[in-house]
Tab-separated table of C-alpha atoms in Angstrom:
chain	number	residue	atom	x	y	z
G	1	MET	CA	0.000	0.000	0.000
G	2	ILE	CA	2.819	2.415	0.833
G	3	ALA	CA	4.496	1.709	-2.497
G	4	ALA	CA	1.217	2.390	-4.299
G	5	ILE	CA	0.870	5.728	-2.505
G	6	ILE	CA	4.428	6.644	-3.499
G	7	HIS	CA	3.795	5.843	-7.167
G	8	TRP	CA	0.522	7.808	-7.103
G	9	SER	CA	2.340	10.781	-5.547
G	10	VAL	CA	5.002	10.732	-8.233
G	11	ARG	CA	2.362	10.691	-10.950
G	12	ASN	CA	0.373	13.508	-9.300
G	13	ARG	CA	3.143	15.849	-8.262
G	14	PHE	CA	0.988	18.967	-8.583
G	15	LEU	CA	-1.585	17.622	-6.125
G	16	VAL	CA	1.197	16.721	-3.683
G	17	LEU	CA	2.659	20.230	-3.871
G	18	LEU	CA	-0.826	21.709	-3.479
G	19	ALA	CA	-1.462	19.532	-0.401
G	20	THR	CA	1.909	20.602	1.008
G	21	LEU	CA	1.009	24.255	0.587
G	22	LEU	CA	-2.370	23.614	2.206
G	23	ILE	CA	-0.757	21.881	5.179
G	24	THR	CA	1.730	24.730	5.481
G	25	GLY	CA	-1.034	27.329	5.494
G	26	LEU	CA	-3.161	25.442	8.022
G	27	GLY	CA	-0.065	24.810	10.128
G	28	LEU	CA	0.849	28.482	10.234
G	29	TYR	CA	-2.720	29.359	11.205
G	30	SER	CA	-2.755	26.691	13.918
G	31	LEU	CA	0.640	27.868	15.155
G	32	SER	CA	-0.666	31.420	15.574
G	33	LYS	CA	-3.817	30.239	17.388
G	34	THR	CA	-2.328	27.522	19.613
G	35	PRO	CA	-2.170	28.611	23.281
G	36	VAL	CA	1.372	28.785	24.631
G	37	ASP	CA	2.192	27.821	28.203
G	38	ALA	CA	5.143	26.486	30.147
G	39	LEU	CA	3.407	23.564	31.844
G	40	PRO	CA	0.926	21.018	30.471
G	41	ASP	CA	-2.507	21.314	32.051
G	42	LEU	CA	-3.169	17.785	33.341
G	43	SER	CA	-5.742	18.812	35.955
G	44	ASP	CA	-9.245	17.375	36.015
G	45	VAL	CA	-12.326	19.215	34.841
G	46	GLN	CA	-13.598	20.413	38.188
G	47	VAL	CA	-15.959	22.988	39.648
G	48	ILE	CA	-15.369	24.349	43.148
G	49	ILE	CA	-18.179	25.493	45.435
G	50	LYS	CA	-16.981	27.745	48.264
G	51	THR	CA	-19.439	28.483	51.049
G	52	SER	CA	-18.751	30.997	53.779
G	53	PHE	CA	-20.446	30.181	57.111
G	54	PRO	CA	-18.897	32.744	59.496
G	55	GLY	CA	-18.123	31.817	63.069
G	56	GLN	CA	-19.116	28.155	62.861
G	57	ALA	CA	-17.044	25.174	63.946
G	58	PRO	CA	-15.893	22.612	61.326
G	59	GLN	CA	-18.391	20.004	62.584
G	60	VAL	CA	-21.292	22.447	62.226
G	61	VAL	CA	-20.065	23.441	58.763
G	62	GLU	CA	-19.854	19.747	57.837
G	63	ASP	CA	-23.378	18.910	59.035
G	64	GLN	CA	-25.238	21.989	57.795
G	65	VAL	CA	-23.356	22.962	54.627
G	66	THR	CA	-20.826	20.439	53.287
G	67	TYR	CA	-22.994	17.339	53.628
G	68	PRO	CA	-26.111	18.817	51.925
G	69	LEU	CA	-23.993	20.193	49.078
G	70	THR	CA	-22.031	16.980	48.455
G	71	THR	CA	-25.169	14.812	48.434
G	72	ALA	CA	-26.859	17.197	45.996
G	73	MET	CA	-23.827	17.303	43.668
G	74	LEU	CA	-23.677	13.500	43.405
G	75	SER	CA	-26.541	13.592	40.903
G	76	VAL	CA	-24.949	16.199	38.611
G	77	PRO	CA	-24.667	14.730	35.074
G	78	GLY	CA	-21.108	13.734	34.212
G	79	ALA	CA	-19.778	14.074	37.768
G	80	LYS	CA	-17.530	11.152	38.689
G	81	THR	CA	-16.191	12.342	42.061
G	82	VAL	CA	-17.471	14.759	44.705
G	83	ARG	CA	-15.168	15.783	47.561
G	84	GLY	CA	-16.110	17.959	50.510
G	85	TYR	CA	-13.851	19.744	53.005
G	86	SER	CA	-14.998	21.590	56.113
G	87	PHE	CA	-12.983	24.257	57.913
G	88	PHE	CA	-13.674	26.895	60.504
G	89	GLY	CA	-16.208	29.186	58.869
G	90	ASP	CA	-15.686	27.797	55.346
G	91	SER	CA	-16.781	24.827	53.249
G	92	TYR	CA	-15.241	23.634	49.971
G	93	VAL	CA	-16.898	21.132	47.653
G	94	TYR	CA	-15.001	19.860	44.579
G	95	VAL	CA	-17.096	18.366	41.768
G	96	ILE	CA	-14.829	16.467	39.350
G	97	PHE	CA	-16.171	15.575	35.896
G	98	ASP	CA	-15.135	13.243	33.087
G	99	GLU	CA	-12.187	14.415	30.994
G	100	ASP	CA	-14.258	15.071	27.862
G	101	THR	CA	-16.698	17.360	29.697
G	102	ASP	CA	-16.775	21.004	28.675
G	103	MET	CA	-15.767	23.257	31.564
G	104	TYR	CA	-18.564	25.774	31.142
G	105	TRP	CA	-21.199	23.100	30.611
G	106	ALA	CA	-20.078	21.589	33.926
G	107	ARG	CA	-20.286	24.964	35.669
G	108	SER	CA	-23.809	25.562	34.402
G	109	ARG	CA	-24.950	22.127	35.606
G	110	VAL	CA	-23.407	22.676	39.044
G	111	LEU	CA	-25.020	26.096	39.264
G	112	GLU	CA	-28.373	24.547	38.335
G	113	TYR	CA	-28.192	21.967	41.142
G	114	LEU	CA	-26.773	24.562	43.538
G	115	SER	CA	-29.880	26.709	43.068
G	116	GLN	CA	-31.979	23.738	44.173
G	117	VAL	CA	-30.085	23.047	47.393
G	118	ALA	CA	-29.273	26.670	48.363
G	119	PRO	CA	-32.683	27.367	50.044
G	120	SER	CA	-32.076	24.491	52.485
G	121	LEU	CA	-28.780	25.962	53.713
G	122	PRO	CA	-28.566	28.269	56.761
G	123	ASP	CA	-29.385	31.921	56.138
G	124	SER	CA	-25.825	33.085	56.832
G	125	ALA	CA	-24.269	30.469	54.495
G	126	ARG	CA	-23.427	32.012	51.122
G	127	PRO	CA	-22.362	29.464	48.458
G	128	GLN	CA	-20.590	30.615	45.308
G	129	LEU	CA	-18.697	29.009	42.440
G	130	GLY	CA	-14.936	29.212	42.310
G	131	PRO	CA	-13.084	30.760	39.361
G	132	ASP	CA	-13.208	29.107	35.944
G	133	ALA	CA	-9.555	28.135	36.181
G	134	THR	CA	-7.401	25.070	36.809
G	135	GLY	CA	-4.538	24.196	39.091
G	136	VAL	CA	-1.954	25.642	36.696
G	137	GLY	CA	-3.835	28.921	36.191
G	138	TRP	CA	-1.543	30.831	38.556
G	139	VAL	CA	0.495	32.705	35.922
G	140	TYR	CA	1.540	36.002	37.512
G	141	LEU	CA	2.162	37.330	41.018
G	142	TYR	CA	3.000	40.885	42.002
G	143	ALA	CA	3.505	42.833	45.215
G	144	LEU	CA	2.695	46.430	46.148
G	145	VAL	CA	5.658	48.154	47.792
G	146	ASP	CA	5.844	51.634	49.280
G	147	ARG	CA	9.468	52.328	50.150
G	148	THR	CA	8.642	55.875	51.326
G	149	GLY	CA	6.405	54.613	54.134
G	150	ASN	CA	3.563	57.009	53.305
G	151	ASN	CA	1.044	54.159	52.876
G	152	ASP	CA	0.502	51.443	55.463
G	153	LEU	CA	-0.634	47.875	54.832
G	154	SER	CA	-4.327	48.730	55.086
G	155	GLN	CA	-4.028	51.455	52.451
G	156	LEU	CA	-2.078	49.160	50.133
G	157	ARG	CA	-4.699	46.437	50.601
G	158	SER	CA	-7.481	48.924	49.795
G	159	LEU	CA	-5.559	49.932	46.670
G	160	GLN	CA	-5.360	46.277	45.658
G	161	ASP	CA	-9.011	45.434	46.454
G	162	TRP	CA	-10.692	48.518	45.027
G	163	PHE	CA	-8.437	49.575	42.171
G	164	LEU	CA	-5.934	47.076	40.781
G	165	LYS	CA	-8.202	44.054	41.125
G	166	TYR	CA	-11.017	45.476	39.012
G	167	GLU	CA	-8.681	46.929	36.416
G	168	LEU	CA	-6.748	43.685	35.939
G	169	GLN	CA	-9.933	41.629	35.685
G	170	THR	CA	-10.720	43.476	32.452
G	171	VAL	CA	-7.651	41.929	30.786
G	172	PRO	CA	-8.700	39.158	28.354
G	173	GLY	CA	-7.942	35.722	29.779
G	174	VAL	CA	-7.904	36.750	33.448
G	175	SER	CA	-10.341	34.778	35.599
G	176	GLU	CA	-9.581	36.175	39.032
G	177	VAL	CA	-7.179	38.479	40.837
G	178	ALA	CA	-6.800	37.224	44.399
G	179	ALA	CA	-5.432	39.514	47.108
G	180	LEU	CA	-2.718	38.329	49.462
G	181	GLY	CA	-1.525	39.849	52.732
G	182	GLY	CA	-2.131	43.296	54.153
G	183	MET	CA	-4.908	44.539	56.401
G	184	VAL	CA	-8.573	44.711	55.430
G	185	LYS	CA	-9.956	47.905	56.925
G	186	GLN	CA	-13.257	47.635	58.819
G	187	TYR	CA	-15.388	49.420	61.392
G	188	GLN	CA	-15.170	47.634	64.719
G	189	VAL	CA	-18.047	48.167	67.139
G	190	LYS	CA	-17.029	47.377	70.722
G	191	VAL	CA	-20.168	47.114	72.848
G	192	SER	CA	-20.133	47.601	76.624
G	193	PRO	CA	-22.166	44.820	78.316
G	194	GLU	CA	-22.782	47.006	81.402
G	195	LYS	CA	-24.292	49.825	79.360
G	196	LEU	CA	-26.467	47.393	77.424
G	197	ARG	CA	-27.737	45.966	80.679
G	198	ALA	CA	-28.388	49.466	82.053
G	199	PHE	CA	-30.514	50.456	79.054
G	200	GLY	CA	-32.105	47.005	78.740
G	201	ILE	CA	-31.014	46.579	75.123
G	202	PRO	CA	-30.157	43.088	73.852
G	203	LEU	CA	-27.038	42.599	71.698
G	204	ALA	CA	-29.088	41.345	68.728
G	205	HIS	CA	-30.967	44.655	68.721
G	206	VAL	CA	-27.683	46.517	68.226
G	207	GLN	CA	-26.837	44.329	65.250
G	208	ASN	CA	-30.258	44.859	63.660
G	209	ALA	CA	-30.055	48.606	64.243
G	210	ILE	CA	-26.724	48.821	62.432
G	211	LYS	CA	-28.182	46.895	59.477
G	212	ARG	CA	-31.249	49.160	59.335
G	213	GLY	CA	-29.095	52.267	59.650
G	214	ASN	CA	-26.988	51.402	56.626
G	215	GLN	CA	-29.555	51.401	53.843
G	216	GLU	CA	-31.425	53.688	51.505
G	217	VAL	CA	-35.198	53.734	51.070
G	218	GLY	CA	-36.832	55.116	47.976
G	219	ALA	CA	-40.303	56.646	47.737
G	220	SER	CA	-42.159	58.405	44.967
G	221	VAL	CA	-41.933	61.892	43.486
G	222	ILE	CA	-43.470	65.239	44.413
G	223	GLU	CA	-44.558	67.674	41.704
G	224	MET	CA	-43.779	71.265	42.596
G	225	ALA	CA	-43.782	74.228	40.200
G	226	GLU	CA	-44.072	71.988	37.150
G	227	ALA	CA	-41.055	69.984	38.269
G	228	GLU	CA	-40.779	66.536	39.841
G	229	TYR	CA	-38.629	65.970	42.899
G	230	MET	CA	-37.596	62.461	43.958
G	231	VAL	CA	-38.205	61.548	47.579
G	232	ARG	CA	-35.744	59.195	49.238
G	233	THR	CA	-33.860	58.698	52.456
G	234	SER	CA	-30.070	58.838	52.526
G	235	GLY	CA	-28.858	56.334	55.093
G	236	TYR	CA	-25.578	54.850	53.907
G	237	ILE	CA	-22.846	54.998	56.511
G	238	GLN	CA	-20.075	57.259	55.250
G	239	SER	CA	-17.914	57.728	58.328
G	240	ARG	CA	-17.325	56.667	61.905
G	241	GLU	CA	-19.549	59.525	63.130
G	242	ASP	CA	-22.493	58.221	61.083
G	243	LEU	CA	-22.120	54.853	62.766
G	244	LEU	CA	-22.005	56.393	66.246
G	245	SER	CA	-25.231	58.297	65.557
G	246	ILE	CA	-27.369	55.224	64.801
G	247	PRO	CA	-30.421	55.231	67.151
G	248	LEU	CA	-31.109	52.144	69.231
G	249	GLY	CA	-34.343	53.259	70.940
G	250	LEU	CA	-35.571	55.446	73.808
G	251	ASP	CA	-34.743	55.358	77.498
G	252	ASP	CA	-37.268	55.726	80.326
G	253	ASN	CA	-37.291	59.534	79.919
G	254	GLY	CA	-37.936	59.362	76.191
G	255	THR	CA	-34.401	60.383	75.278
G	256	PRO	CA	-32.992	58.682	72.153
G	257	VAL	CA	-30.313	56.114	72.876
G	258	LEU	CA	-27.578	56.202	70.238
G	259	LEU	CA	-24.899	53.642	69.473
G	260	LYS	CA	-22.228	55.881	70.978
G	261	ASP	CA	-24.024	55.627	74.321
G	262	VAL	CA	-23.422	51.885	74.616
G	263	ALA	CA	-20.378	51.227	72.402
G	264	THR	CA	-17.237	52.646	70.914
G	265	VAL	CA	-16.438	52.494	67.195
G	266	GLU	CA	-12.905	52.147	65.930
G	267	ILE	CA	-11.315	51.587	62.526
G	268	GLY	CA	-9.102	48.514	62.615
G	269	PRO	CA	-7.971	45.465	60.633
G	270	GLN	CA	-10.054	42.395	59.991
G	271	MET	CA	-8.852	39.220	61.700
G	272	ARG	CA	-6.141	37.655	59.531
G	273	ARG	CA	-5.384	33.989	58.895
G	274	GLY	CA	-2.019	34.597	57.219
G	275	VAL	CA	0.538	37.174	56.128
G	276	ALA	CA	2.615	37.904	53.032
G	277	GLU	CA	6.289	38.846	53.148
G	278	LEU	CA	8.612	39.947	50.364
G	279	ASN	CA	12.286	38.948	50.381
G	280	GLY	CA	12.510	39.068	54.162
G	281	GLU	CA	12.012	42.862	54.129
G	282	GLY	CA	8.713	42.824	55.981
G	283	GLU	CA	5.028	42.412	55.278
G	284	THR	CA	3.573	43.397	51.943
G	285	VAL	CA	0.389	43.239	49.861
G	286	GLY	CA	0.271	41.043	46.783
G	287	GLY	CA	-2.023	40.017	43.988
G	288	ILE	CA	-2.281	36.615	42.288
G	289	VAL	CA	-3.444	36.674	38.672
G	290	VAL	CA	-5.305	33.459	37.801
G	291	MET	CA	-5.761	32.636	34.117
G	292	ARG	CA	-9.085	31.452	32.744
G	293	PHE	CA	-9.354	27.828	31.582
G	294	GLY	CA	-8.082	27.211	28.047
G	295	GLU	CA	-6.615	30.688	27.532
G	296	ASN	CA	-3.222	31.584	26.109
G	297	ALA	CA	-0.897	32.048	29.076
G	298	GLN	CA	1.653	34.109	27.148
G	299	ALA	CA	-0.983	36.496	25.780
G	300	THR	CA	-2.645	36.802	29.199
G	301	ILE	CA	0.623	37.645	30.957
G	302	ASN	CA	1.515	40.200	28.290
G	303	GLY	CA	-1.909	41.796	28.742
G	304	VAL	CA	-1.447	41.947	32.522
G	305	LYS	CA	1.986	43.559	32.152
G	306	ALA	CA	0.650	46.130	29.704
G	307	LYS	CA	-2.238	46.939	32.043
G	308	LEU	CA	0.055	47.358	35.049
G	309	GLU	CA	2.306	49.637	33.008
G	310	GLU	CA	-0.741	51.687	32.053
G	311	LEU	CA	-1.912	51.918	35.690
G	312	LYS	CA	1.517	52.898	37.030
G	313	SER	CA	0.785	56.610	36.655
G	314	SER	CA	-2.450	56.252	38.664
G	315	LEU	CA	-0.793	54.768	41.739
G	316	PRO	CA	-0.118	56.958	44.785
G	317	GLU	CA	3.293	58.565	44.979
G	318	GLY	CA	5.893	56.121	46.237
G	319	VAL	CA	3.849	52.968	45.496
G	320	GLU	CA	5.302	50.584	42.921
G	321	VAL	CA	4.349	47.175	41.575
G	322	VAL	CA	7.083	44.550	41.952
G	323	THR	CA	6.906	41.357	39.908
G	324	VAL	CA	7.313	38.295	42.109
G	325	TYR	CA	6.438	35.441	39.726
G	326	ASP	CA	6.208	35.621	35.948
G	327	ARG	CA	5.730	32.462	33.905
G	328	SER	CA	6.337	34.188	30.579
G	329	GLY	CA	10.113	33.789	30.964
G	330	LEU	CA	9.815	30.018	31.186
G	331	ILE	CA	7.430	30.009	28.219
G	332	GLU	CA	9.815	32.059	26.097
G	333	ARG	CA	12.749	29.803	26.972
G	334	ALA	CA	10.744	26.708	26.004
G	335	VAL	CA	9.756	28.194	22.633
G	336	ASN	CA	13.263	29.507	21.961
G	337	ASN	CA	14.711	26.103	22.794
G	338	LEU	CA	12.529	24.478	20.130
G	339	GLY	CA	13.628	27.087	17.590
G	340	PHE	CA	17.279	26.535	18.478
G	341	LYS	CA	16.955	22.742	18.203
G	342	LEU	CA	15.188	23.102	14.878
G	343	LEU	CA	17.948	25.323	13.522
G	344	GLU	CA	20.514	22.892	14.896
G	345	GLU	CA	18.817	20.014	13.058
G	346	PHE	CA	18.799	22.047	9.833
G	347	LEU	CA	22.538	22.615	10.035
G	348	VAL	CA	23.374	19.014	10.949
G	349	VAL	CA	21.214	17.571	8.174
G	350	GLY	CA	22.650	19.997	5.648
G	351	LEU	CA	26.223	19.181	6.630
G	352	VAL	CA	25.582	15.412	6.564
G	353	CYS	CA	24.032	15.542	3.109
G	354	ILE	CA	26.728	17.820	1.735
G	355	ILE	CA	29.672	15.892	3.222
G	356	PHE	CA	28.511	12.336	2.489
G	357	LEU	CA	26.445	12.872	-0.664
G	358	PHE	CA	28.238	15.914	-2.110
G	359	HIS	CA	24.825	17.290	-3.143
G	360	VAL	CA	23.368	20.562	-1.848
G	361	ARG	CA	19.881	20.167	-3.330
G	362	SER	CA	19.464	16.842	-1.580
G	363	SER	CA	20.025	18.539	1.782
G	364	LEU	CA	17.281	21.032	0.916
G	365	VAL	CA	14.810	18.204	0.402
G	366	ALA	CA	15.536	16.816	3.862
G	367	ILE	CA	15.521	20.250	5.483
G	368	LEU	CA	12.148	21.223	4.003
G	369	SER	CA	10.536	18.112	5.451
G	370	LEU	CA	11.242	19.320	8.997
G	371	PRO	CA	9.081	22.489	9.134
G	372	VAL	CA	6.269	20.812	7.187
G	373	GLY	CA	6.184	17.950	9.693
G	374	ILE	CA	6.228	20.357	12.640
G	375	LEU	CA	3.392	22.430	11.153
G	376	ALA	CA	1.377	19.244	10.651
G	377	ALA	CA	1.914	18.439	14.341
G	378	PHE	CA	0.593	21.882	15.314
G	379	ILE	CA	-2.525	21.275	13.209
G	380	VAL	CA	-3.269	18.141	15.237
G	381	MET	CA	-2.493	19.942	18.510
G	382	TYR	CA	-4.833	22.809	17.644
G	383	TRP	CA	-7.583	20.406	16.567
G	384	GLN	CA	-7.311	18.459	19.846
G	385	GLY	CA	-7.074	21.584	22.000
G	386	ILE	CA	-3.529	20.867	23.235
G	387	ASN	CA	-1.453	23.895	24.133
G	388	ALA	CA	2.213	24.311	23.277
G	389	ASN	CA	4.190	23.654	26.454
G	390	ILE	CA	7.463	22.140	27.608
G	391	MET	CA	6.172	18.597	27.175
G	392	SER	CA	4.617	19.000	23.729
G	393	LEU	CA	7.486	21.108	22.370
G	394	GLY	CA	9.976	18.646	23.844
G	395	GLY	CA	8.155	15.807	22.112
G	396	ILE	CA	8.382	17.670	18.807
G	397	ALA	CA	12.110	18.246	19.360
G	398	ILE	CA	12.603	14.509	19.987
G	399	ALA	CA	10.505	13.590	16.952
G	400	ILE	CA	12.621	15.805	14.701
G	401	GLY	CA	15.522	13.369	14.959
G	402	ALA	CA	13.412	10.329	14.137
G	403	MET	CA	11.644	12.116	11.293
G	404	ILE	CA	14.780	13.392	9.597
G	405	ASP	CA	16.392	9.942	9.657
G	406	GLY	CA	13.784	8.683	7.217
G	407	ALA	CA	14.368	11.586	4.832
G	408	ILE	CA	18.153	11.043	4.858
G	409	VAL	CA	17.813	7.292	4.198
G	410	MET	CA	15.433	7.918	1.298
G	411	ILE	CA	17.744	10.538	-0.261
G	412	GLU	CA	20.783	8.280	0.141
G	413	ASN	CA	18.950	5.403	-1.565
G	414	MET	CA	18.002	7.743	-4.399
G	415	HIS	CA	21.664	8.548	-4.932
G	416	LYS	CA	22.510	4.829	-5.054
G	417	HIS	CA	19.944	4.340	-7.807
G	418	MET	CA	21.316	7.348	-9.651
G	419	GLU	CA	24.771	5.747	-9.604
G	420	ARG	CA	23.429	2.544	-11.163
G	421	THR	CA	20.991	4.223	-13.572
G	422	PRO	CA	22.047	7.582	-14.992
G	423	LEU	CA	19.129	10.004	-15.000
G	424	THR	CA	17.582	11.235	-18.209
G	425	PRO	CA	14.478	13.365	-18.756
G	426	GLU	CA	12.603	10.206	-19.717
G	427	ASN	CA	13.472	7.978	-16.755
G	428	ARG	CA	13.950	10.576	-13.980
G	429	TRP	CA	10.589	10.086	-12.221
G	430	GLU	CA	10.643	6.347	-12.787
G	431	VAL	CA	13.960	6.128	-10.895
G	432	VAL	CA	12.586	8.405	-8.142
G	433	ALA	CA	9.486	6.243	-7.694
G	434	ARG	CA	11.485	2.991	-7.725
G	435	SER	CA	14.052	4.198	-5.156
G	436	ALA	CA	11.405	5.713	-2.863
G	437	SER	CA	9.122	2.662	-2.982
G	438	GLU	CA	12.090	0.410	-2.195
G	439	VAL	CA	12.717	1.915	1.254
G	440	GLY	CA	9.404	3.738	1.805
G	441	PRO	CA	7.449	0.870	3.440
G	442	ALA	CA	10.311	0.044	5.802
G	443	LEU	CA	10.706	3.704	6.808
G	444	PHE	CA	6.958	4.105	7.311
G	445	PHE	CA	6.623	1.101	9.592
G	446	SER	CA	9.759	2.001	11.549
G	447	LEU	CA	8.307	5.435	12.295
G	448	LEU	CA	4.952	3.811	13.036
G	449	ILE	CA	6.585	1.567	15.640
G	450	ILE	CA	8.057	4.646	17.341
G	451	THR	CA	4.652	6.335	17.299
G	452	VAL	CA	2.895	3.299	18.762
G	453	SER	CA	5.498	3.035	21.522
G	454	PHE	CA	4.782	6.632	22.534
G	455	VAL	CA	1.019	5.997	22.437
G	456	LEU	CA	1.386	3.011	24.761
G	457	PHE	CA	3.622	5.006	27.088
G	458	PHE	CA	1.109	7.836	27.434
G	459	ALA	CA	-1.758	5.373	27.827
G	460	LEU	CA	0.035	3.694	30.740
G	461	GLU	CA	0.806	7.078	32.294
G	462	GLU	CA	-2.852	8.090	32.034
G	463	GLN	CA	-3.982	4.809	33.597
G	464	GLU	CA	-1.555	5.241	36.504
G	465	GLY	CA	-2.750	8.827	36.983
G	466	ARG	CA	-6.317	7.611	37.341
């Protein structure tokens, strides 16, 4: 069969050249569209449900949140494993799907079943889906540093939470920007139990009064002098003084009791469960950029860098963004290594053909087969949704050696036939077809054996991973 294909190709040289040009064009298109990353994404298709249940012990979180969620997620279509973890005040449920499941289809199914079980959870439990990312989505990490000391950790954290986070989330490919370290500023109401007892006010009443005092209520409109005026109450808390002035009720003399009569209000940091430090120089505030599933890591990182450069002028004086982790360097080295190995193969093949065959055009035939084969590999990678990473590019670099061996053997056999049968315009293509069909089947099956060995290797690796 291989010999028949070779003879057909020799007879239809125009169609072969046309197919080569088509493969080259599709390969270049696939090469430009293939996502580039440093590491292969071998993580499962999973959806994370994070539920915050403040102030509750792990056993309570397990009984009232984690268990109802895990039992409900067991019936999600395509889910093969459901894992639940309970911590102090937090619950995490991991729904793992089959490998061929689309990520966003899985998220929509989980959200559908989550809406069914959410009403049965406690009122203070707030479930939400995790980011549409995988375990290798952590592509960039930066830190906010103020070497002048004009901004403390709480101000840097506010800058991260209310400015940089929202700006960076507009970059294409970014799924989430998680804050790390610093102090989260909050109003802290410290109630005096003696004063509450003196006024006969329960603690729950104070909490409800603060909630009612921090809201706006709309009404209708009033028409005056052929103009309409909107009627509403302005009740949002803007400062510490607004919080102190919240009414709690009346005492026995009918005098209003305000929050400042039974409590003090201070501005302080939220309770922290961890800190972030930079190079042993002290605490800092950082941001972790998480890439969306299936995106191009190199393009995402470049977009983040460009956005940070654009936002540099908007930062307070003395504040700078320091890069802590950047995967783009590893990606560039992996791609450059493939280019260097490819150029190295070109030179070696050219020298071998020139030295041993004394024929420059023969070396060009072998050299041209390399980029065409690599472009064909990128077409398959793009069609299967495989990104270009260290593993895939390393496999291509290894395959270059095996692929070029076949081309050199075929060219050398052609020269042997040319020595026995001098070429003429009449018998040129007959000699080419005879020499190629003589070694073509053996070369094809030798390369096929190498391919099958790699397929078996990856199949065993996948089975062990499961």
